[in-house]
Amino acid sequence: MRYLSFLAALSLPLAPALATEEAVPAAEPKPAALIADGMPEVPGDLAAATRPYLENRGAGFVAWHPRDRSILISTRFSNTAQIHRVATPMGARKQLTFEAEPVRGGIWAPRTADIMLVQKDIGGNEFFQIYAMKNGQLELLTDGKSRNGLNAWSKDGELIAYTSTRRNGRDTDIYVMNPRSPSTARMAAEVQGGGWFVADFSADKSWALVGKYTSVQKSDLFRLDLATGKMTPIGDHKKTVSLGGASIAPDGTIWVTSDEGNDFQRLGTMDPMTGKFTPRGPAEKWDVDSFDIAEDGSFIAYVVNEAGMSKLRLFDPASGSVRTVDALPAGIIGGLEIAPWGDIGISFTSARSAADAYSIDPRTLAVTRWTESETGGLDVSQNVEPELVKVKSFDGLEVSGFLYRPDPGKFPGKRPLIMSVHGGPEGQSRPGFQGRNNYLLNELGVALFYPNVRGSTGYGKTFVSLDNGPFKREDSVKDMGAFLDHLAKDKALDAGRFGLTGGSYGGYMCYAAAIHYSDKLRANLCVVAISNFVTFLENTQDYRRDLRRVEYGDERDPVQRKKLTEISPLTRSGEIRKPLFVVTGANDPRVPASEADQIVAAVRKNGGTAWHLVGTNEGHGFAKKENADYNFWSSLLFWKRNLLN
């Protein structure tokens, strides 16, 4: 290890001045925005040893420039992710935005490319504003206070459609604007609820295709007359159907992904009057995650999620033929967009590849790499590939997850394991790049397991519904127990040294596991986590409260409130006896910081150990590198004390 050799060299006799300059500090300085409550300082040597693993970065494909054929990417060279331009494959990354906060979603005006729009919030509060890039500066286009979502450009690049809570802080009304003249902004439709979005404009801009997301199992489409504001439902909205995406083809055909008549999302067309869904293309056995339509309508690129791995296919609507892009290795595809000239832009990542931008030639299916992100000087080809683990849960349901094992040659004998539960709960653990977590695998010999419990997406609408409401909620907790029992029998794992972590809903699962499986776990690290479903639902931001009630239950109903209280970790906090580490974003609009405060106080009152790290300039997770680094070092210290010793 090059870094260890460097540290060893510091012990050699050196000139006093050099020795002073290179000395590793006794404690790593804590970023000013972090509050470390009831937890030790981070040793300087721990921070120094991990440094190469913290210097990896990814480059996510964001958008094509419609004229000069360059791309926009999102990557980080300082403390936060910013928008960069890359003119040619493997060309220089020219930074365009220079903000203290992460900048998201840069996109040029179609055809004209005379203006670029981005979104940004403050301190992770998710009250996003829309900005135009002008002369290297961001010009505010929205009100600076409400939550705004940039949805769609008109096909000629004149108008944008966006949603905003500016009317009452709760409902996501629909607006249109010519972003070159912010005073043209007007409300196109007043709506109720927080799940509205504009999917596309008609070619003549007379109407827009509007979606309403109610839950992971139900979403509906409408035709919005942009002159009158009249909203006409498309199809029968009494049906429980999930639509994953929607777009208008050049010939006016509405293309969607839908699970109508199937357990999985399929690509197809929707009749604009009756709403009848007609599947198109091959009968995929997994979800179609995303799609985009070529500007001339000659083909549609779509991504299939096959048990967590992505497959990119090109569908010809005229002939019905399908081609698969086989030149990409096993991994995960995101950011799909077809350029006006036909090239397909994507982001791609795998266990042995940080996220980078690629393009595909639709004629030859040749893949071109546009960026090669730094990995801290480490050889990513040595990273561990995961294995798929399947188990039967308490009721016979098959659940699965991805297990990463450390090198048995380097780490012989039984190894400790950390289970990491995803959030959502409508999320999915997929085998992507592990980043800094590779330090746990490669340097500490800790196995990592990522379960997909019932309620996860990617396995069909029946599977995703199995944890809905308060009375089914703990069935997913029992799935964790089934995984722990199975992994305890693995001869390469040390069942006496298991830990568990998770964020958001996975954070709730983390608290629940600390209670239900205290005999199977040594410690728990819970991030931006729900501790009491009632107080969570009462205090989450207004615009998302009803959306969460559909998933978790309605705290206003006495019967459901009783059950929500019963299954809340705070109710049984006295049973948390193993060490607990809680991580919180003070500005979190989803899971308020009070959720962490109340369980930390309860555990300590009961005589338990609870570390608490608070990011005062963070929201639902740490987005700033200096904070994320310190959080990682603190987590390593926590695991070393409670799992490795």
XYZ file of C-alpha atoms in Angstrom:
645
model
C 0.000 0.000 0.000
C 1.600 3.246 -1.225
C -0.073 5.383 1.441
C 1.046 3.172 4.296
C 4.620 3.350 2.994
C 4.353 7.128 2.931
C 3.130 7.239 6.506
C 5.906 4.915 7.607
C 8.447 7.232 6.020
C 7.342 10.004 8.366
C 8.969 8.149 11.250
C 12.453 8.432 9.681
C 14.855 11.177 10.874
C 14.016 14.300 8.892
C 14.802 17.981 9.055
C 12.672 19.520 11.832
C 10.778 21.849 9.480
C 9.769 19.033 7.119
C 8.764 16.757 9.971
C 6.493 19.475 11.361
C 4.847 20.125 7.975
C 4.151 16.450 7.237
C 3.055 15.320 10.696
C -0.334 13.603 10.828
C -2.608 15.529 13.240
C -3.732 13.808 16.410
C -7.348 14.514 15.445
C -8.886 15.281 12.082
C -10.424 18.797 12.072
C -14.212 18.662 12.089
C -15.997 20.765 9.442
C -17.564 23.836 11.008
C -21.071 22.921 9.872
C -21.060 19.578 11.698
C -22.141 18.998 15.289
C -20.621 15.853 16.806
C -22.649 15.050 19.916
C -21.552 12.348 22.319
C -18.966 10.897 19.978
C -15.157 10.849 19.907
C -12.877 12.842 17.647
C -11.667 11.259 14.436
C -7.989 10.185 14.727
C -5.789 11.846 12.146
C -4.139 8.583 11.128
C -7.531 7.049 10.290
C -8.352 9.952 7.991
C -4.931 9.754 6.329
C -5.168 6.003 5.703
C -8.511 6.301 3.918
C -7.640 9.309 1.753
C -7.288 7.482 -1.618
C -10.733 5.923 -1.213
C -12.303 9.350 -0.677
C -10.868 10.893 -3.824
C -12.947 8.970 -6.327
C -15.514 10.919 -8.301
C -18.186 10.118 -10.830
C -19.405 11.937 -13.928
C -23.097 11.655 -14.649
C -24.367 12.366 -18.149
C -26.796 15.304 -17.924
C -27.686 16.517 -21.437
C -26.614 17.009 -25.039
C -25.936 20.404 -26.587
C -28.334 20.363 -29.576
C -25.975 22.257 -31.885
C -22.273 21.703 -31.155
C -22.658 18.045 -30.027
C -20.948 18.569 -26.678
C -22.405 17.130 -23.475
C -23.132 18.397 -19.998
C -22.037 16.278 -17.059
C -22.371 16.530 -13.296
C -19.150 15.929 -11.382
C -17.318 17.214 -8.327
C -13.856 18.750 -8.216
C -14.263 20.633 -4.937
C -16.874 20.297 -2.205
C -20.056 19.888 -4.269
C -21.185 18.514 -7.632
C -21.350 21.121 -10.413
C -22.217 21.231 -14.112
C -19.341 20.808 -16.586
C -19.151 20.770 -20.388
C -17.219 18.150 -22.366
C -16.711 19.072 -26.034
C -15.459 15.721 -27.356
C -15.098 12.148 -26.080
C -12.391 12.060 -23.370
C -12.016 15.830 -23.698
C -11.382 18.283 -20.878
C -14.145 18.832 -18.318
C -14.842 22.576 -18.380
C -16.676 23.708 -15.266
C -19.675 25.971 -15.930
C -21.208 26.467 -12.469
C -19.285 27.437 -9.336
C -21.774 27.311 -6.480
C -21.400 26.444 -2.798
C -24.449 24.168 -3.113
C -24.795 21.234 -5.537
C -26.183 22.264 -8.941
C -28.559 19.809 -10.591
C -30.087 19.091 -13.961
C -28.432 21.442 -16.455
C -30.296 21.447 -19.773
C -30.028 23.543 -22.932
C -33.009 24.945 -24.798
C -33.884 22.483 -27.591
C -32.818 23.498 -31.097
C -31.626 27.025 -30.214
C -29.307 26.225 -27.261
C -29.375 29.951 -26.493
C -30.003 29.406 -22.783
C -29.153 26.756 -20.190
C -31.269 26.109 -17.103
C -30.275 24.478 -13.813
C -31.794 23.824 -10.390
C -30.342 24.445 -6.928
C -31.493 24.469 -3.321
C -29.915 25.739 -0.096
C -28.446 23.459 2.549
C -30.295 20.392 1.312
C -33.740 21.854 2.040
C -35.030 20.679 -1.397
C -36.854 23.955 -2.010
C -35.349 24.006 -5.474
C -35.177 27.163 -7.552
C -34.756 27.366 -11.316
C -31.899 29.451 -12.694
C -30.631 30.517 -16.100
C -26.894 30.555 -16.787
C -25.913 34.013 -18.047
C -22.340 35.267 -18.389
C -21.084 32.653 -15.968
C -23.640 33.575 -13.307
C -26.927 32.046 -12.214
C -29.974 34.260 -12.714
C -32.955 33.367 -10.512
C -36.136 32.671 -12.504
C -38.480 31.515 -9.717
C -39.596 33.182 -6.483
C -36.664 32.087 -4.300
C -38.928 30.668 -1.593
C -41.200 27.885 -2.856
C -40.305 24.395 -4.071
C -40.005 24.290 -7.862
C -39.447 21.426 -10.300
C -38.247 21.939 -13.879
C -40.222 19.415 -15.928
C -40.106 19.931 -19.696
C -39.089 22.179 -22.583
C -41.396 22.773 -25.542
C -39.977 21.109 -28.628
C -39.050 24.442 -30.242
C -37.179 25.595 -27.142
C -39.453 28.566 -26.404
C -41.262 27.520 -23.222
C -40.598 25.533 -20.086
C -43.149 23.830 -17.879
C -42.483 23.579 -14.161
C -44.309 22.901 -10.918
C -44.273 25.179 -7.898
C -45.716 25.296 -4.384
C -45.674 29.127 -4.394
C -49.492 29.414 -3.983
C -49.789 27.707 -0.599
C -46.573 25.772 0.123
C -48.325 22.434 -0.395
C -49.826 21.932 -3.854
C -47.538 21.636 -6.892
C -49.367 23.874 -9.366
C -48.306 23.864 -13.013
C -46.635 26.897 -14.585
C -45.261 27.808 -17.996
C -42.646 30.430 -18.769
C -40.360 31.730 -21.461
C -37.171 31.605 -19.350
C -35.610 34.453 -21.343
C -38.283 36.688 -19.824
C -39.196 35.518 -16.289
C -42.121 37.949 -16.150
C -43.957 35.695 -18.629
C -44.399 33.028 -15.947
C -48.045 32.116 -15.455
C -50.016 29.419 -13.711
C -51.390 27.021 -16.312
C -53.281 24.827 -13.842
C -54.134 24.986 -10.162
C -54.036 21.497 -8.693
C -54.303 19.696 -5.383
C -51.502 17.501 -4.069
C -47.771 17.214 -4.401
C -47.302 14.580 -7.095
C -47.952 16.575 -10.286
C -45.544 16.955 -13.208
C -45.517 17.879 -16.901
C -44.250 15.020 -19.043
C -44.201 16.758 -22.437
C -45.552 19.541 -24.668
C -47.537 18.944 -27.831
C -45.700 20.048 -30.973
C -47.861 23.177 -31.345
C -47.712 24.018 -27.604
C -51.503 24.078 -27.364
C -51.595 21.340 -24.752
C -49.319 19.477 -22.375
C -49.204 15.881 -21.198
C -49.498 16.019 -17.410
C -48.952 13.277 -14.862
C -50.137 12.852 -11.302
C -48.144 10.480 -9.075
C -50.190 9.123 -6.189
C -48.045 6.171 -5.153
C -45.595 3.667 -6.579
C -48.679 1.668 -7.615
C -50.802 4.448 -9.097
C -50.275 7.376 -11.430
C -52.546 9.032 -13.976
C -52.238 11.115 -17.144
C -54.150 14.218 -18.201
C -54.359 16.467 -21.229
C -53.889 20.090 -20.096
C -55.202 22.802 -22.420
C -52.576 25.522 -22.011
C -54.939 28.302 -23.108
C -57.916 27.497 -20.871
C -56.321 25.457 -18.072
C -58.825 22.653 -18.612
C -57.489 19.306 -17.400
C -58.966 16.274 -19.180
C -58.286 12.803 -17.754
C -56.790 10.278 -20.169
C -58.306 6.872 -19.484
C -60.064 5.484 -16.432
C -58.493 6.946 -13.321
C -60.368 4.528 -11.099
C -57.880 1.871 -12.175
C -54.809 1.234 -10.066
C -52.106 1.509 -12.716
C -48.528 2.733 -12.425
C -47.013 4.756 -15.263
C -43.237 5.012 -15.150
C -42.738 7.519 -17.963
C -44.606 9.349 -20.730
C -43.628 11.208 -23.907
C -45.191 12.470 -27.146
C -43.619 11.146 -30.363
C -43.195 13.367 -33.456
C -46.336 11.837 -34.984
C -48.370 12.693 -31.862
C -48.427 9.166 -30.424
C -48.268 9.009 -26.636
C -45.661 6.501 -25.464
C -45.592 5.336 -21.852
C -44.328 2.616 -19.590
C -47.180 0.962 -17.707
C -47.877 -2.078 -15.551
C -51.494 -2.330 -16.743
C -52.297 -6.004 -17.249
C -48.850 -7.096 -16.073
C -46.725 -7.303 -12.953
C -43.943 -5.263 -14.585
C -43.584 -1.948 -16.414
C -43.852 -2.441 -20.194
C -43.217 -0.034 -23.056
C -46.248 0.826 -25.164
C -48.650 3.417 -26.526
C -51.678 5.030 -24.914
C -54.778 6.156 -26.765
C -55.191 9.892 -25.994
C -58.983 9.584 -25.771
C -59.694 6.216 -24.157
C -56.419 5.710 -22.328
C -56.137 2.189 -23.712
C -52.615 0.861 -23.253
C -51.100 -1.238 -26.046
C -47.777 -2.956 -25.236
C -45.136 -2.638 -27.944
C -41.929 -4.524 -28.457
C -40.873 -7.827 -26.880
C -42.511 -9.143 -23.727
C -39.856 -8.120 -21.222
C -39.803 -10.117 -17.988
C -38.528 -7.164 -15.946
C -39.345 -3.466 -15.572
C -38.628 -1.032 -18.378
C -37.007 1.675 -16.254
C -36.740 4.537 -18.749
C -37.001 5.407 -22.442
C -36.437 8.227 -24.915
C -37.753 8.810 -28.428
C -35.507 9.845 -31.327
C -36.304 13.318 -32.692
C -37.395 11.832 -36.029
C -39.350 9.027 -34.349
C -37.280 6.338 -36.081
C -36.391 4.476 -32.890
C -36.926 4.387 -29.141
C -34.102 3.633 -26.713
C -35.198 1.944 -23.499
C -33.532 0.445 -20.421
C -34.622 -2.824 -18.797
C -33.805 -3.522 -15.154
C -32.968 -7.233 -15.090
C -32.612 -8.154 -11.399
C -30.681 -4.946 -10.779
C -28.587 -5.012 -13.967
C -29.389 -2.684 -16.888
C -29.888 -3.679 -20.510
C -30.149 -1.000 -23.214
C -32.338 -1.832 -26.209
C -33.309 0.027 -29.391
C -36.844 -0.481 -30.677
C -37.996 0.331 -34.217
C -41.720 1.276 -34.009
C -42.201 0.741 -37.734
C -40.847 -2.800 -37.997
C -41.140 -3.915 -34.381
C -37.496 -5.055 -34.374
C -35.336 -4.745 -31.273
C -31.563 -4.594 -30.913
C -29.629 -4.912 -27.640
C -26.456 -2.963 -26.892
C -24.119 -5.800 -25.908
C -20.901 -3.771 -25.777
C -21.693 -2.504 -22.283
C -20.616 -4.773 -19.388
C -22.932 -5.706 -16.529
C -23.827 -2.544 -14.656
C -26.361 0.249 -14.166
C -27.525 2.775 -16.788
C -28.996 6.197 -16.040
C -29.492 9.608 -17.654
C -30.821 8.296 -20.964
C -31.173 10.958 -23.702
C -31.151 10.790 -27.514
C -29.411 13.674 -29.306
C -31.102 15.399 -32.289
C -28.701 13.542 -34.625
C -29.477 10.174 -32.999
C -26.587 9.367 -30.650
C -27.700 8.050 -27.259
C -26.200 9.563 -24.109
C -26.097 7.625 -20.850
C -24.421 7.373 -17.476
C -22.963 3.970 -16.653
C -21.540 2.478 -13.474
C -20.602 -0.969 -12.187
C -18.779 -2.537 -9.262
C -15.501 -1.893 -11.084
C -16.333 1.432 -12.711
C -17.243 4.774 -11.174
C -20.096 6.564 -12.923
C -19.062 8.000 -16.287
C -20.680 9.380 -19.428
C -20.952 7.308 -22.615
C -22.672 7.513 -25.976
C -23.988 4.828 -28.318
C -24.174 5.057 -32.101
C -27.692 3.864 -33.020
C -26.518 2.570 -36.389
C -23.598 0.389 -35.279
C -24.372 0.127 -31.506
C -20.728 1.094 -30.906
C -20.100 2.522 -27.423
C -17.954 5.646 -26.949
C -16.627 6.682 -23.565
C -16.729 10.441 -22.895
C -15.261 10.671 -19.387
C -12.935 8.641 -17.195
C -13.366 9.750 -13.617
C -10.533 9.602 -11.106
C -10.550 6.824 -8.523
C -7.998 8.142 -6.058
C -5.187 6.296 -7.821
C -6.684 2.929 -6.864
C -6.953 0.000 -9.271
C -10.719 -0.440 -9.600
C -10.274 -3.695 -11.502
C -9.427 -5.237 -8.122
C -12.814 -4.304 -6.652
C -15.086 -7.142 -5.614
C -17.994 -8.193 -7.830
C -21.128 -9.043 -5.820
C -22.950 -12.348 -5.704
C -26.740 -12.638 -5.688
C -28.168 -14.195 -2.510
C -31.732 -15.540 -2.436
C -33.596 -16.658 0.689
C -37.093 -17.664 1.723
C -38.637 -15.295 4.266
C -40.954 -16.192 7.141
C -43.966 -16.652 4.828
C -42.159 -18.417 1.991
C -41.655 -15.280 -0.112
C -38.342 -15.224 -1.974
C -36.251 -12.128 -1.267
C -32.762 -11.402 -2.532
C -29.765 -9.153 -2.100
C -26.185 -8.538 -3.197
C -23.256 -9.792 -1.118
C -19.743 -8.376 -1.479
C -17.072 -10.580 0.084
C -13.549 -9.428 0.982
C -10.612 -11.267 -0.582
C -10.226 -14.538 1.403
C -6.546 -14.659 0.501
C -5.935 -11.320 2.199
C -8.497 -11.848 4.967
C -8.665 -15.551 5.904
C -11.143 -16.901 8.388
C -14.629 -15.737 9.231
C -15.255 -12.069 8.451
C -17.562 -9.450 9.981
C -20.491 -8.185 7.923
C -22.492 -4.966 7.594
C -25.998 -5.134 6.147
C -27.060 -1.897 4.405
C -30.795 -1.383 3.818
C -31.967 0.981 1.066
C -34.509 3.766 1.511
C -37.693 4.535 -0.318
C -39.121 2.157 0.695
C -39.802 2.049 -3.045
C -36.104 1.760 -3.866
C -33.761 -1.005 -4.923
C -30.207 -1.969 -4.019
C -28.292 -2.504 -7.247
C -24.691 -3.629 -7.880
C -23.046 -0.283 -8.617
C -19.696 1.252 -7.708
C -18.998 1.035 -3.978
C -16.791 4.137 -3.813
C -15.465 4.759 -0.316
C -17.124 1.578 0.959
C -14.430 -0.333 -0.914
C -12.189 0.619 2.025
C -14.296 -1.624 4.254
C -13.930 -4.493 1.802
C -10.344 -4.065 0.647
C -8.594 -2.751 3.767
C -10.675 -3.918 6.739
C -11.995 -7.198 5.345
C -15.635 -6.409 6.141
C -18.288 -8.081 3.980
C -21.165 -5.894 2.762
C -24.714 -7.074 2.086
C -27.444 -5.058 0.357
C -30.907 -6.642 0.744
C -34.022 -5.976 -1.302
C -36.796 -6.655 1.169
C -40.469 -6.778 0.208
C -41.630 -3.344 -0.875
C -38.561 -2.832 -3.068
C -39.005 -1.822 -6.681
C -37.662 -3.858 -9.576
C -39.507 -7.089 -8.746
C -43.015 -6.275 -9.917
C -46.047 -4.455 -8.557
C -47.135 -7.382 -6.367
C -43.780 -7.454 -4.564
C -43.646 -3.673 -4.100
C -47.086 -3.658 -2.442
C -46.350 -6.289 0.201
C -45.295 -3.787 2.885
C -48.004 -1.164 2.365
C -49.691 0.372 5.385
C -48.994 -0.022 9.099
C -50.304 -3.573 9.373
C -47.863 -5.000 6.805
C -44.916 -2.780 7.681
C -43.096 -5.178 9.957
C -43.229 -7.975 7.376
C -40.279 -6.223 5.710
C -38.522 -6.161 9.092
C -38.960 -9.936 9.241
C -37.255 -10.175 5.838
C -34.140 -8.707 7.455
C -34.299 -11.443 10.051
C -34.444 -14.091 7.327
C -31.339 -12.626 5.700
C -29.488 -12.470 9.021
C -30.311 -16.109 9.765
C -29.168 -17.196 6.310
C -25.928 -15.212 6.424
C -25.168 -16.504 9.930
C -24.856 -19.983 8.413
C -22.286 -18.836 5.857
C -18.962 -20.461 6.791
C -16.996 -17.424 5.626
C -18.906 -14.964 7.836
C -18.687 -14.370 11.588
C -22.257 -14.263 12.901
C -20.986 -12.797 16.141
C -19.834 -9.663 14.323
C -22.786 -8.446 12.296
C -23.816 -4.777 12.081
C -26.590 -2.995 10.214
C -27.025 0.417 8.614
C -29.613 2.188 6.487
C -30.849 5.608 5.455
C -34.288 7.258 5.307
C -36.778 4.361 5.298
C -33.699 2.156 5.569
C -32.964 4.179 8.703
C -36.313 3.112 10.151
C -35.337 -0.470 9.305
C -32.049 0.171 11.085
C -33.817 1.222 14.298
C -36.280 -1.667 13.960
C -33.437 -4.154 13.537
C -31.749 -2.769 16.659
C -34.907 -3.726 18.554
C -36.030 -6.961 16.886
C -32.591 -8.455 16.239
C -30.467 -7.152 19.085
C -29.276 -10.719 19.672
C -27.967 -10.923 16.087
C -26.353 -7.473 15.750
C -23.429 -5.783 17.476
C -24.251 -2.185 16.481
C -26.490 -0.037 14.250
C -25.752 3.099 12.211
C -28.993 4.863 11.231
C -29.024 7.799 8.778
C -31.799 10.432 8.313
C -34.118 7.876 9.843
C -37.795 7.710 10.786
C -38.135 6.961 14.515
C -41.864 7.599 14.985
C -44.265 7.244 12.053
C -46.853 9.556 13.641
C -44.511 12.466 14.269
C -42.823 11.848 10.909
C -46.131 12.144 9.048
C -47.137 15.186 11.074
C -43.859 17.018 10.482
C -42.672 16.041 6.998
C -43.119 18.868 4.483
C -46.717 19.607 3.451
C -46.150 18.921 -0.236
C -45.194 15.285 0.418
C -47.383 14.336 3.408
C -50.275 12.790 1.480
C -47.852 10.882 -0.746
C -46.294 9.287 2.332
C -49.649 8.490 3.914
C -50.431 6.248 0.945
C -47.326 4.187 1.704
C -47.128 4.170 5.502
C -50.689 4.802 6.672
C -52.808 7.757 7.782
C -52.005 9.045 11.239
C -55.361 10.898 11.334
C -57.244 7.584 11.436
C -57.371 6.355 15.084
C -56.925 2.670 14.211
C -53.981 3.317 11.909
C -52.469 5.842 14.335
C -52.494 3.219 17.078
C -50.707 0.708 14.873
C -48.237 3.308 13.584
C -47.362 4.154 17.184
C -47.015 0.491 18.093
C -44.519 -0.272 15.314
C -42.503 2.938 15.733
C -38.966 2.378 17.075
C -39.382 5.255 19.538
C -42.142 3.308 21.303
C -39.679 0.479 22.022
C -36.529 2.553 22.382
C -35.911 1.007 25.781
C -35.025 -2.219 23.979
C -32.132 -0.613 22.074
C -29.195 -1.845 24.123
C -26.423 -2.096 21.527
C -24.375 0.958 20.436
C -26.241 3.312 18.097
C -24.882 5.965 15.712
C -27.421 8.468 14.321
C -26.683 10.814 11.391
C -28.953 13.785 10.705
C -29.383 16.626 8.224
C -30.685 19.668 10.072
C -32.533 20.944 6.984
C -34.072 17.620 5.970
C -37.543 18.296 4.474
C -38.419 14.604 4.260
C -37.430 13.161 7.641
C -37.215 16.130 10.031
C -34.231 16.353 12.373
C -36.639 15.985 15.299
C -36.944 12.291 14.393
C -33.291 11.838 15.321
C -33.358 14.126 18.334
C -36.154 12.231 20.052
C -34.675 8.748 19.697
C -31.157 9.845 20.666
C -32.612 11.420 23.809
C -34.668 8.313 24.588
C -31.776 5.873 24.138
C -29.498 7.974 26.326
C -32.200 8.356 28.975
C -32.416 4.573 29.093
C -28.677 4.298 29.651
C -27.775 3.353 26.078
C -24.972 4.621 23.864
C -25.947 6.948 21.006
C -23.519 8.927 18.895
C -25.144 11.801 16.999
C -23.681 13.640 13.989
C -25.679 16.602 12.666
C -25.010 18.482 9.420
C -26.359 21.994 9.904
C -25.964 22.729 6.182
C -27.303 19.386 4.965
C -30.676 17.806 4.198
C -31.704 14.242 3.402
C -28.147 12.920 3.355
C -24.769 14.640 3.228
C -24.102 16.234 -0.189
C -20.953 18.223 0.656
C -17.689 16.322 0.414
C -16.087 17.634 3.599
C -19.142 16.560 5.606
C -19.445 13.203 3.851
C -15.758 12.499 4.504
C -16.030 13.242 8.213
C -19.194 11.151 8.402
C -17.356 8.238 6.760
C -14.400 8.511 9.152
C -16.779 8.599 12.116
C -18.592 5.534 10.812
C -15.278 3.682 10.450
C -14.430 4.552 14.027
C -17.857 3.306 15.111
C -17.488 0.003 13.264
C -13.905 -0.502 14.446
C -14.946 -0.103 18.057
C -18.100 -2.183 17.861
C -17.549 -4.689 15.068
C -13.843 -5.266 14.559
C -12.539 -5.261 18.104
